[in-house]
Amino acid sequence: MDGNFAFSRNPAHTGSGAMIEIRFHGRGGQGAVVAAKILADAFFREGKHVQSFPAFGVERRGAPVTAFTRIDHAPILIRCNIYQPDIVVVLDPTILNETDVTGGLKQGGMIILNAPRKETGIQRLEQFLVATVDATAIAVRHGLGTNTNPIVNTAILGSFARATGVVGIESVLASIREGVPKGPEENAAAAREAYEHTQELTTISEKR
Amino acid sequence: MKKVIMGNHAVSHAVRLARTQVVAAYPITPQTQIVEELSNMCAEGKLRAKFIKVESEHSAMACCIGAAAAGSRAFTATSSQGLALMHELLHWAAGARLPVVLAEVNRALAPGWNIWTEQTDSLAQRDTGWLQFYCTSNQEILDSILIAFRVAEEVSLPAMVVYDAFYLSHTYEAVDIPEQEPVDAFLPPYEPSVKLDVDNPMAFGSLTTPEYYMEMRHKIEEATERVHEVLPTTYEEFGRIFGREYKAVEPYRCDGADLILATSGTVSSTAQLVIETLRERGMRVGGLNIRMFRPFPARAVREALGRCKKVAVLDRNISFGQGGIFAQELKSALCNEPHRPQVFGFIAGLGGRDITPASIEEVILTADKLDAPEREIEWIGLKT
């Protein structure tokens, strides 16, 4: 199933050349930092050089959290924040109202959004490729976190594999099983379900 | 085996592989995960060390001093305010010739209260008699801890392994975690010539009159200077066993360079990219990563900088009233040379402000366009 989406059809993203820079937006407690790390680990399994780090702030439950992952074919020498990501992953749709999640996102870049189907506010994202998944419902279904405070980080990674096509779902599942503090199978199942239910909302070529 | 781990856990693994016998520590951001993981390792029996919980960093170092005096391999970790609180006992560890190893995660000192990276905390300890090594990657952190124990025990002096808060401490990347066997071959058990021993009682740290004190200090200086001989052979042996090469001072594309940028820590890593780009544009620029700060590798610095016209030093630290600390050290290493380059001192990235490729390029281009420094400090990215 990998590679069906517009992002992966662009050779700039899947060729052997450029570094891929990814930014995660979530809230304290949703697992954005762990997601960034697990994703780095999945790429590492596929032989890539990786670097992952949280935005260097003070963490509080519920407060906006940012984390980063860099992927390259060559050793990664750059050691500073990511200002112009290729991909943005949004773990919490309500964050769209308070954070400019597209800030610095490269033209033709992709947003992977945790959102129920009829999410409002997506119009602002329309110059980018947007893929959505209802990671909250999936996390609840698999018993991850609580119904009021579901942990959506592993579901969104399944969606990432599907929407970008730059990393295999099997690598993601293996890294999830090893990287989550508890419930490896439940988390892997959530990621698998998200992988299968990711939707692409827009493509740039369609707009043209 | 290669694993994607955070810089702080690279330390924990190295301390485990070193078969450290005593760990005493007090938590402080951004260091805490080092000792958290060591505590787990002790609880799970992966590390057979005595883990001593203490009420302050001063006590942590006191425990390490006692443990090392009794012949144990001892370790602690700290940052910023914690290191400042240890200051008195840092002198004691060095004066007593105890090879304690300390992981120091660079964090700016308060006020203003700040948890982000800056080197002033560790550099302010430069006269305590501790060896200091600055790291550019998580792999280097792990390797440096093993090397630090080996060198410290060889010359009977304590050693600090220093790295940037968050840019390494909280950053995950692939690290080759060695097997126990090669580490045992590289780092044999610590066997001091004298130690606290109930079967062979001796007094340590008693009153030393002017008749003897100066000779003790002379011996510390000799031991410190001996690191210049011990370190290259240790690096060589490390390279043979583990396949990774290190030097106290690392030139990067310095051949035929008119201008060399001297850096330390993670900035040296980002600087390579910038130097590469500027070389492609035809600029004759090189880089110098200063890994060892104490003892200062003055001879290697002179050899690396001897033929260039200008040196730009990027300091993520400040000694108020005199400027960047690496710049000062570099100037003092060069001052008696007959043909010495102009040294330009830059300060950037204090309190964790990001040092980007653009900031590094600004440093190089500023030094390039000036004939001589116009002031002691050029500030980069300062809001006005």
Coordinates of C-alpha atoms in Angstrom, one line a residue:
Chain A
M1 CA 0.0 0.0 0.0
D2 CA 3.0 2.3 0.5
G3 CA 3.6 4.9 -2.1
N4 CA 0.0 5.5 -3.3
F5 CA -0.2 9.0 -1.9
A6 CA 1.0 12.2 -3.5
F7 CA 3.9 12.8 -1.1
S8 CA 5.7 9.6 -2.1
R9 CA 5.1 10.2 -5.8
N10 CA 7.3 13.3 -5.5
P11 CA 10.9 12.1 -6.1
A12 CA 12.2 15.0 -4.0
H13 CA 10.9 13.1 -1.0
T14 CA 11.8 9.6 -1.8
G15 CA 15.0 9.9 -3.9
S16 CA 18.4 9.4 -2.4
G17 CA 19.2 13.1 -2.1
A18 CA 17.7 15.3 0.5
M19 CA 17.3 15.1 4.2
I20 CA 13.7 14.8 5.5
E21 CA 12.8 17.0 8.5
I22 CA 9.7 16.2 10.5
R23 CA 7.9 18.3 13.2
F24 CA 5.4 16.9 15.6
H25 CA 2.8 19.0 17.4
G26 CA 0.9 17.5 20.4
R27 CA 0.0 18.2 23.9
G28 CA 1.9 17.0 27.0
G29 CA 0.7 13.5 27.7
Q30 CA -0.2 12.5 24.1
G31 CA 3.3 11.1 23.4
A32 CA 4.6 13.4 20.7
V33 CA 8.2 13.1 22.0
V34 CA 8.0 9.3 22.1
A35 CA 6.4 9.3 18.6
A36 CA 9.3 11.3 17.2
K37 CA 11.8 8.9 18.8
I38 CA 9.9 5.7 17.6
L39 CA 9.7 7.1 14.1
A40 CA 13.5 7.8 14.1
D41 CA 14.0 4.2 15.3
A42 CA 11.8 2.9 12.4
F43 CA 13.9 4.7 9.8
F44 CA 17.1 3.5 11.6
R45 CA 15.8 -0.1 11.0
E46 CA 15.7 0.7 7.3
G47 CA 19.4 1.8 7.3
K48 CA 18.9 5.5 7.5
H49 CA 20.7 8.0 9.7
V50 CA 18.4 9.5 12.2
Q51 CA 18.2 12.3 14.8
S52 CA 15.2 13.0 17.1
F53 CA 14.7 15.5 19.8
P54 CA 12.0 17.4 21.7
A55 CA 11.6 21.1 21.5
F56 CA 13.7 22.2 24.4
G57 CA 11.1 23.5 26.7
V58 CA 9.5 22.7 30.0
E59 CA 6.9 19.9 29.8
R60 CA 3.5 20.1 31.3
R61 CA 0.5 17.8 30.8
G62 CA -1.9 19.4 28.3
A63 CA 0.5 22.2 27.2
P64 CA 1.5 22.3 23.5
V65 CA 4.6 20.1 22.9
T66 CA 6.8 20.1 19.8
A67 CA 9.2 17.4 18.8
F68 CA 11.5 16.8 15.8
T69 CA 12.9 14.0 13.7
R70 CA 15.6 14.2 11.0
I71 CA 16.2 11.4 8.4
D72 CA 19.1 11.2 6.0
H73 CA 21.1 8.8 3.9
A74 CA 24.3 10.4 5.2
P75 CA 25.4 11.1 8.8
I76 CA 23.5 14.0 10.2
L77 CA 25.8 16.8 11.2
I78 CA 23.4 19.6 11.7
R79 CA 22.5 20.2 15.4
C80 CA 20.0 22.9 15.7
N81 CA 16.2 23.2 15.7
I82 CA 14.1 22.4 12.6
Y83 CA 12.7 25.6 11.0
Q84 CA 11.5 24.4 7.6
P85 CA 10.1 20.9 8.0
D86 CA 9.1 18.7 5.0
I87 CA 6.3 17.0 7.1
V88 CA 4.2 18.1 10.0
V89 CA 2.4 15.6 12.3
V90 CA -0.4 17.0 14.4
L91 CA -1.5 14.8 17.3
D92 CA -4.3 17.0 18.5
P93 CA -6.7 18.9 16.2
T94 CA -7.5 21.5 18.9
I95 CA -3.9 22.7 18.6
L96 CA -4.7 24.1 15.2
N97 CA -6.5 27.0 17.0
E98 CA -3.5 28.1 19.0
T99 CA -0.4 27.0 17.1
D100 CA 0.7 27.8 13.6
V101 CA 1.4 24.2 12.7
T102 CA 2.3 25.0 9.1
G103 CA 4.9 27.6 10.2
G104 CA 8.0 27.1 7.9
L105 CA 6.5 24.0 6.3
K106 CA 8.0 23.6 2.8
Q107 CA 5.9 24.2 -0.2
G108 CA 4.5 20.8 -1.3
G109 CA 5.1 19.6 2.3
M110 CA 2.7 17.2 4.0
I111 CA 0.5 17.5 7.1
I112 CA -0.6 14.4 8.9
L113 CA -3.6 15.3 11.0
N114 CA -5.4 13.5 13.8
A115 CA -9.0 14.5 13.0
P116 CA -12.4 13.1 12.7
R117 CA -13.6 13.3 9.0
K118 CA -15.4 16.6 9.2
E119 CA -12.8 18.6 10.9
T120 CA -13.2 22.4 10.5
G121 CA -10.2 24.7 10.1
I122 CA -8.5 22.5 7.5
Q123 CA -9.1 25.1 4.9
R124 CA -6.1 27.0 6.2
L125 CA -4.0 24.1 5.3
E126 CA -5.0 23.9 1.7
Q127 CA -1.7 24.8 0.0
F128 CA -0.2 21.6 1.5
L129 CA -0.9 17.9 1.2
V130 CA -3.1 16.8 4.0
A131 CA -3.8 13.3 5.2
T132 CA -6.2 12.7 8.1
V133 CA -6.9 9.8 10.4
D134 CA -9.2 9.6 13.4
A135 CA -6.4 8.6 15.7
T136 CA -8.4 9.5 18.8
A137 CA -11.1 7.0 18.0
I138 CA -8.6 4.4 17.1
A139 CA -6.6 4.9 20.3
V140 CA -9.8 4.6 22.4
R141 CA -10.8 1.5 20.5
H142 CA -7.5 -0.2 21.4
G143 CA -7.6 0.9 25.0
L144 CA -4.6 3.3 24.8
G145 CA -4.7 5.8 27.6
T146 CA -8.2 6.7 28.8
N147 CA -11.4 7.7 26.9
T148 CA -10.9 11.3 28.0
N149 CA -7.1 11.3 27.6
P150 CA -6.3 8.8 24.8
I151 CA -2.6 8.3 23.8
V152 CA -2.7 8.8 20.0
N153 CA 1.0 8.7 19.2
T154 CA 1.3 5.2 17.9
A155 CA -1.9 5.4 15.8
I156 CA -0.6 8.6 14.1
L157 CA 2.7 6.8 13.2
G158 CA 0.7 4.1 11.3
S159 CA -0.9 7.0 9.4
F160 CA 2.5 8.6 8.8
A161 CA 3.8 5.4 7.1
R162 CA 0.7 5.2 4.8
A163 CA 0.5 8.9 3.9
T164 CA 4.2 9.6 3.3
G165 CA 5.4 6.2 1.9
V166 CA 8.9 7.0 3.1
V167 CA 9.0 4.3 5.8
G168 CA 7.6 0.8 5.9
I169 CA 4.7 0.0 8.2
E170 CA 6.5 -3.2 9.4
S171 CA 9.5 -1.1 10.5
V172 CA 7.1 1.3 12.3
L173 CA 5.3 -1.6 14.0
A174 CA 8.6 -3.2 15.1
S175 CA 9.8 0.1 16.6
I176 CA 6.4 0.7 18.3
R177 CA 6.6 -2.8 19.9
E178 CA 10.0 -2.1 21.3
G179 CA 9.6 1.6 22.0
V180 CA 6.3 2.0 24.0
P181 CA 6.4 1.8 27.8
K182 CA 3.4 -0.7 27.8
G183 CA 0.9 -2.5 25.6
P184 CA 3.1 -3.2 22.6
E185 CA 0.5 -5.3 20.8
E186 CA -2.4 -2.9 21.4
N187 CA -0.2 0.0 20.2
A188 CA 0.9 -1.9 17.1
A189 CA -2.7 -2.8 16.3
A190 CA -3.7 0.8 16.6
A191 CA -1.0 1.8 14.2
R192 CA -2.0 -0.9 11.8
E193 CA -5.7 0.3 11.9
A194 CA -4.6 3.9 11.4
Y195 CA -2.4 2.8 8.4
E196 CA -5.5 1.2 6.8
H197 CA -7.8 4.2 7.5
T198 CA -5.7 7.1 6.5
Q199 CA -7.3 9.5 4.0
E200 CA -5.7 11.9 1.7
L201 CA -7.8 15.1 1.6
T202 CA -6.0 17.2 -1.0
T203 CA -3.2 17.0 -3.5
I204 CA -1.5 19.9 -5.1
S205 CA -1.9 18.5 -8.6
E206 CA -5.7 18.3 -8.1
K207 CA -5.8 22.0 -7.1
R208 CA -3.9 22.9 -10.2
Chain B
M1 CA 25.0 -3.3 18.9
K2 CA 23.8 -0.1 17.4
K3 CA 20.7 1.4 19.1
V4 CA 18.9 4.7 18.9
I5 CA 19.4 6.2 22.3
M6 CA 19.5 9.7 24.0
G7 CA 22.8 11.3 24.9
N8 CA 22.1 10.9 28.6
H9 CA 21.6 7.2 28.3
A10 CA 24.8 6.9 26.3
V11 CA 26.5 8.0 29.6
S12 CA 24.5 5.4 31.6
H13 CA 25.6 2.6 29.2
A14 CA 29.3 3.7 29.4
V15 CA 29.2 3.8 33.2
R16 CA 27.7 0.3 33.2
L17 CA 30.3 -1.0 30.8
A18 CA 33.0 0.6 32.9
R19 CA 31.9 -1.7 35.8
T20 CA 31.6 1.4 38.0
Q21 CA 31.5 0.5 41.6
V22 CA 29.9 3.6 43.2
V23 CA 27.4 6.1 41.8
A24 CA 26.3 9.0 43.9
A25 CA 24.1 11.7 42.4
Y26 CA 21.5 14.3 42.9
P27 CA 19.0 14.9 40.1
I28 CA 19.1 18.1 38.0
T29 CA 17.7 18.9 34.6
P30 CA 19.1 18.2 31.9
Q31 CA 21.2 15.5 33.5
T32 CA 18.6 13.5 35.4
Q33 CA 18.0 10.6 32.9
I34 CA 21.7 9.6 33.3
V35 CA 21.3 8.7 37.0
E36 CA 17.7 7.5 36.6
E37 CA 18.8 4.9 34.1
L38 CA 21.8 4.0 36.3
S39 CA 19.4 3.5 39.2
N40 CA 17.3 1.2 37.0
M41 CA 20.5 -0.7 35.9
C42 CA 21.5 -1.2 39.6
A43 CA 17.9 -2.3 40.5
E44 CA 17.9 -4.8 37.7
G45 CA 21.3 -6.2 38.5
K46 CA 22.8 -5.1 35.2
L47 CA 25.3 -2.8 37.1
R48 CA 26.7 -4.1 40.4
A49 CA 27.3 -0.7 41.9
K50 CA 26.5 0.9 45.2
F51 CA 24.0 3.6 44.2
I52 CA 24.0 6.4 46.9
K53 CA 21.1 8.8 47.0
V54 CA 22.3 12.1 48.4
E55 CA 20.8 15.4 49.5
S56 CA 23.0 17.7 47.3
E57 CA 25.7 17.7 44.7
H58 CA 28.2 18.7 47.3
S59 CA 27.5 15.4 49.0
A60 CA 27.5 13.5 45.7
M61 CA 31.0 14.5 45.1
A62 CA 31.9 13.9 48.8
C63 CA 30.7 10.3 48.3
C64 CA 32.7 9.9 45.1
I65 CA 35.8 11.2 46.9
G66 CA 35.4 8.7 49.7
A67 CA 34.6 5.8 47.4
A68 CA 37.6 6.6 45.1
A69 CA 39.9 7.0 48.1
A70 CA 38.8 3.5 49.2
G71 CA 39.9 2.2 45.8
S72 CA 36.5 2.2 44.0
R73 CA 35.7 3.4 40.5
A74 CA 33.3 6.3 41.2
F75 CA 30.9 8.3 39.0
T76 CA 28.5 11.2 39.3
A77 CA 26.7 13.5 36.9
T78 CA 25.5 17.1 37.2
S79 CA 24.8 20.4 35.5
S80 CA 25.0 24.1 36.1
Q81 CA 23.9 25.0 39.7
G82 CA 24.8 21.5 40.8
L83 CA 28.3 21.8 39.4
A84 CA 28.7 25.2 41.1
L85 CA 27.6 23.7 44.4
M86 CA 30.3 21.0 43.9
H87 CA 33.0 23.5 43.4
E88 CA 34.8 23.1 46.7
L89 CA 35.0 19.4 46.4
L90 CA 36.1 19.4 42.8
H91 CA 39.3 20.9 44.1
W92 CA 39.4 18.2 46.8
A93 CA 39.1 15.4 44.3
A94 CA 41.9 16.7 42.1
G95 CA 44.1 17.6 45.1
A96 CA 43.7 14.1 46.5
R97 CA 44.5 12.7 43.1
L98 CA 41.3 10.7 42.8
P99 CA 40.2 9.6 39.3
V100 CA 36.4 10.3 39.7
V101 CA 34.6 10.7 36.4
L102 CA 31.8 13.2 36.1
A103 CA 29.3 13.7 33.3
E104 CA 28.5 17.4 33.1
V105 CA 25.6 18.5 30.9
N106 CA 26.2 22.1 30.0
R107 CA 23.4 24.3 31.3
A108 CA 23.3 28.1 31.8
L109 CA 23.6 29.4 35.3
A110 CA 20.9 31.4 37.0
P111 CA 19.6 34.1 37.2
G112 CA 17.6 34.3 34.9
W113 CA 16.6 30.8 35.6
N114 CA 17.4 28.7 32.5
I115 CA 17.8 25.0 31.8
W116 CA 19.3 25.3 28.3
T117 CA 22.8 24.9 27.1
E118 CA 25.8 27.1 27.7
Q119 CA 29.4 26.2 28.6
T120 CA 30.1 28.8 31.3
D121 CA 29.2 26.3 34.1
S122 CA 32.0 23.8 33.2
L123 CA 34.5 26.3 32.0
A124 CA 34.2 28.2 35.3
Q125 CA 35.7 25.0 36.8
R126 CA 38.8 25.2 34.7
D127 CA 41.2 25.8 37.6
T128 CA 40.0 22.9 39.8
G129 CA 42.5 20.4 38.4
W130 CA 39.9 18.3 36.5
L131 CA 40.5 17.1 32.9
Q132 CA 37.8 18.3 30.6
F133 CA 36.5 16.7 27.3
Y134 CA 33.8 18.3 25.1
C135 CA 31.6 16.0 22.9
T136 CA 30.0 16.5 19.5
S137 CA 27.8 13.3 19.3
N138 CA 26.1 10.7 21.5
Q139 CA 28.6 8.1 20.3
E140 CA 31.4 10.4 21.4
I141 CA 29.8 10.7 24.8
L142 CA 29.8 7.0 25.4
D143 CA 33.3 6.6 24.1
S144 CA 34.6 9.6 26.1
I145 CA 33.3 8.2 29.4
L146 CA 35.3 5.0 28.9
I147 CA 38.4 7.0 27.8
A148 CA 38.0 9.4 30.7
F149 CA 38.1 6.6 33.2
R150 CA 41.2 5.1 31.6
V151 CA 43.1 8.4 31.4
A152 CA 42.0 9.6 34.8
E153 CA 43.2 6.4 36.5
E154 CA 46.5 6.4 34.5
V155 CA 47.4 9.9 35.7
S156 CA 45.5 9.9 39.0
L157 CA 43.3 13.0 38.3
P158 CA 39.5 13.4 38.0
A159 CA 37.9 13.9 34.6
M160 CA 34.8 15.7 33.3
V161 CA 33.0 14.6 30.2
V162 CA 31.0 17.6 29.0
Y163 CA 28.2 18.0 26.4
D164 CA 25.4 20.3 25.4
A165 CA 22.0 20.3 27.2
F166 CA 19.2 19.0 24.9
Y167 CA 21.3 19.2 21.6
L168 CA 22.8 15.9 22.9
S169 CA 21.4 15.1 26.3
H170 CA 17.8 14.7 25.0
T171 CA 18.6 13.9 21.4
Y172 CA 18.1 10.4 20.1
E173 CA 20.5 9.0 17.6
A174 CA 22.3 5.7 16.7
V175 CA 25.0 4.7 19.1
D176 CA 27.1 1.6 18.9
I177 CA 27.0 0.2 22.4
P178 CA 30.0 -2.1 22.8
E179 CA 30.0 -5.6 24.3
Q180 CA 31.4 -6.0 27.8
E181 CA 34.5 -8.0 26.7
P182 CA 36.3 -5.4 24.6
V183 CA 35.5 -2.8 27.2
D184 CA 37.1 -5.0 29.9
A185 CA 40.2 -5.3 27.7
F186 CA 40.4 -1.5 27.3
L187 CA 39.6 -0.6 30.9
P188 CA 41.0 -3.0 33.5
P189 CA 39.8 -2.7 37.1
Y190 CA 41.0 0.3 39.1
E191 CA 43.9 -0.5 41.3
P192 CA 45.3 2.5 43.1
S193 CA 48.8 2.4 44.6
V194 CA 47.5 3.7 47.9
K195 CA 44.0 3.5 49.3
L196 CA 41.9 3.7 52.5
D197 CA 42.3 0.2 53.9
V198 CA 41.4 -1.0 57.4
D199 CA 44.1 -3.7 57.2
N200 CA 46.7 -1.1 56.3
P201 CA 45.8 2.1 58.0
M202 CA 47.0 5.4 56.5
A203 CA 46.1 9.1 57.0
F204 CA 44.8 11.1 54.0
G205 CA 44.4 14.8 53.6
S206 CA 46.2 15.9 56.7
L207 CA 47.8 19.3 57.3
T208 CA 50.4 20.1 54.6
T209 CA 52.8 22.8 55.6
P210 CA 54.5 25.3 53.2
E211 CA 57.4 22.9 53.2
Y212 CA 55.4 20.3 51.2
Y213 CA 52.3 21.9 49.6
M214 CA 54.1 23.5 46.6
E215 CA 55.6 20.2 45.6
M216 CA 52.2 18.6 45.7
R217 CA 50.9 21.2 43.3
H218 CA 53.9 20.7 41.1
K219 CA 53.1 17.0 40.9
I220 CA 49.5 17.8 39.9
E221 CA 50.8 20.0 37.1
E222 CA 53.2 17.2 36.0
A223 CA 50.4 14.7 36.0
T224 CA 48.1 17.0 34.1
E225 CA 50.8 17.6 31.5
R226 CA 51.3 13.9 31.2
V227 CA 47.8 13.6 29.7
H228 CA 49.4 15.0 26.4
E229 CA 51.4 11.8 26.2
V230 CA 48.8 9.4 27.6
L231 CA 45.8 10.6 25.6
P232 CA 47.1 9.9 22.1
T233 CA 48.2 6.4 22.9
T234 CA 44.8 5.8 24.7
Y235 CA 42.9 7.1 21.6
E236 CA 45.0 4.9 19.4
E237 CA 44.3 1.8 21.5
F238 CA 40.6 2.7 21.6
G239 CA 40.6 3.0 17.9
R240 CA 42.2 -0.4 17.5
I241 CA 39.6 -2.1 19.7
F242 CA 36.5 -0.1 18.8
G243 CA 37.3 1.3 15.3
R244 CA 36.6 4.9 16.2
E245 CA 39.3 7.6 16.0
Y246 CA 39.6 10.6 18.2
K247 CA 42.1 13.5 18.7
A248 CA 42.4 16.1 21.4
V249 CA 42.1 18.7 18.6
E250 CA 40.5 17.9 15.3
P251 CA 41.2 20.0 12.2
Y252 CA 38.5 19.9 9.5
R253 CA 39.5 21.0 5.9
C254 CA 42.3 23.2 7.3
D255 CA 44.7 22.5 4.3
G256 CA 45.4 25.8 2.7
A257 CA 42.9 27.6 4.8
D258 CA 43.3 31.4 5.3
L259 CA 40.6 31.5 8.0
I260 CA 39.9 28.8 10.6
L261 CA 36.8 28.6 12.8
A262 CA 37.5 27.2 16.2
T263 CA 34.6 25.6 18.0
S264 CA 33.7 23.0 20.6
G265 CA 30.7 20.8 21.4
T266 CA 27.8 20.4 19.0
V267 CA 28.6 23.6 17.3
S268 CA 31.6 21.8 15.8
S269 CA 29.3 19.4 14.1
T270 CA 27.0 22.0 12.5
A271 CA 30.1 24.0 11.6
Q272 CA 31.3 21.2 9.3
L273 CA 28.2 21.8 7.1
V274 CA 28.8 25.5 6.8
I275 CA 32.5 25.1 6.1
E276 CA 31.6 22.6 3.3
T277 CA 29.2 25.0 1.8
L278 CA 31.7 27.9 1.9
R279 CA 34.4 25.8 0.5
E280 CA 32.1 25.0 -2.5
R281 CA 31.8 28.7 -3.0
G282 CA 35.6 28.9 -3.2
M283 CA 36.3 30.3 0.3
R284 CA 39.5 29.1 1.9
V285 CA 38.0 28.2 5.3
G286 CA 38.6 25.4 7.7
G287 CA 37.4 24.3 11.1
L288 CA 39.0 23.2 14.4
N289 CA 37.1 21.2 17.0
I290 CA 38.7 21.5 20.4
R291 CA 37.7 18.3 22.2
M292 CA 40.1 18.5 25.2
F293 CA 40.0 21.7 27.2
R294 CA 42.1 20.7 30.2
P295 CA 44.9 20.2 29.9
F296 CA 44.7 22.7 27.0
P297 CA 46.2 21.2 23.9
A298 CA 48.3 24.3 23.1
R299 CA 50.9 22.6 20.9
A300 CA 48.2 20.9 18.7
V301 CA 46.4 24.2 18.5
R302 CA 49.6 26.0 17.4
E303 CA 50.3 23.3 14.8
A304 CA 46.7 23.5 13.4
L305 CA 46.6 27.3 13.3
G306 CA 50.2 28.1 12.6
R307 CA 49.9 28.9 8.9
C308 CA 46.5 30.6 8.7
K309 CA 46.0 34.3 8.7
K310 CA 42.8 34.5 10.8
V311 CA 41.1 32.5 13.5
A312 CA 37.5 33.0 14.4
V313 CA 36.6 31.5 17.8
L314 CA 32.9 30.9 18.5
D315 CA 32.3 30.7 22.2
R316 CA 29.0 29.6 23.8
N317 CA 30.2 31.0 27.2
I318 CA 31.5 34.2 28.6
S319 CA 34.0 35.4 31.2
F320 CA 32.6 38.8 31.9
G321 CA 35.2 41.5 31.3
Q322 CA 37.4 39.3 29.1
G323 CA 35.1 37.6 26.6
G324 CA 34.9 34.0 25.3
I325 CA 36.9 31.5 27.3
F326 CA 38.1 29.3 24.3
A327 CA 39.2 32.6 22.6
Q328 CA 41.3 33.5 25.6
E329 CA 42.9 30.1 25.8
L330 CA 43.6 30.1 22.1
K331 CA 45.2 33.6 22.3
S332 CA 47.4 32.5 25.2
A333 CA 48.5 29.4 23.2
L334 CA 49.5 31.6 20.2
C335 CA 51.0 34.7 21.8
N336 CA 54.6 33.7 21.7
E337 CA 54.5 32.5 18.1
P338 CA 56.6 34.6 15.7
H339 CA 53.8 34.4 13.0
R340 CA 50.5 34.3 14.7
P341 CA 47.1 34.8 13.2
Q342 CA 44.6 37.5 14.1
V343 CA 42.1 36.0 16.7
F344 CA 38.5 37.2 16.4
G345 CA 36.3 36.4 19.4
F346 CA 32.6 35.7 18.9
I347 CA 29.9 35.0 21.5
A348 CA 26.7 33.2 20.4
G349 CA 24.1 30.8 21.7
L350 CA 24.1 31.8 25.4
G351 CA 21.3 30.3 27.5
G352 CA 20.4 27.8 24.8
R353 CA 19.8 30.3 22.0
D354 CA 20.0 28.2 18.8
I355 CA 23.2 28.3 16.9
T356 CA 22.1 27.7 13.3
P357 CA 24.2 27.3 10.1
A358 CA 23.3 31.0 9.4
S359 CA 24.8 32.1 12.7
I360 CA 28.0 30.2 12.0
E361 CA 28.2 31.6 8.5
E362 CA 27.8 35.1 10.0
V363 CA 30.8 34.4 12.2
I364 CA 33.0 33.3 9.4
L365 CA 32.0 36.1 7.0
T366 CA 32.5 38.8 9.7
A367 CA 36.0 37.6 10.4
D368 CA 36.7 37.3 6.7
K369 CA 35.8 40.9 5.9
L370 CA 37.7 42.5 8.8
D371 CA 41.5 43.0 8.7
A372 CA 41.8 42.9 12.4
P373 CA 39.4 42.5 15.3
E374 CA 37.5 45.7 16.1
R375 CA 36.6 44.7 19.6
E376 CA 37.2 42.0 22.1
I377 CA 33.8 40.4 21.6
E378 CA 31.6 40.3 18.5
W379 CA 28.1 39.3 19.6
I380 CA 26.1 37.1 17.2
G381 CA 22.3 37.3 17.2
L382 CA 22.1 39.9 19.9
K383 CA 18.7 41.6 20.1
T384 CA 19.1 45.4 20.2

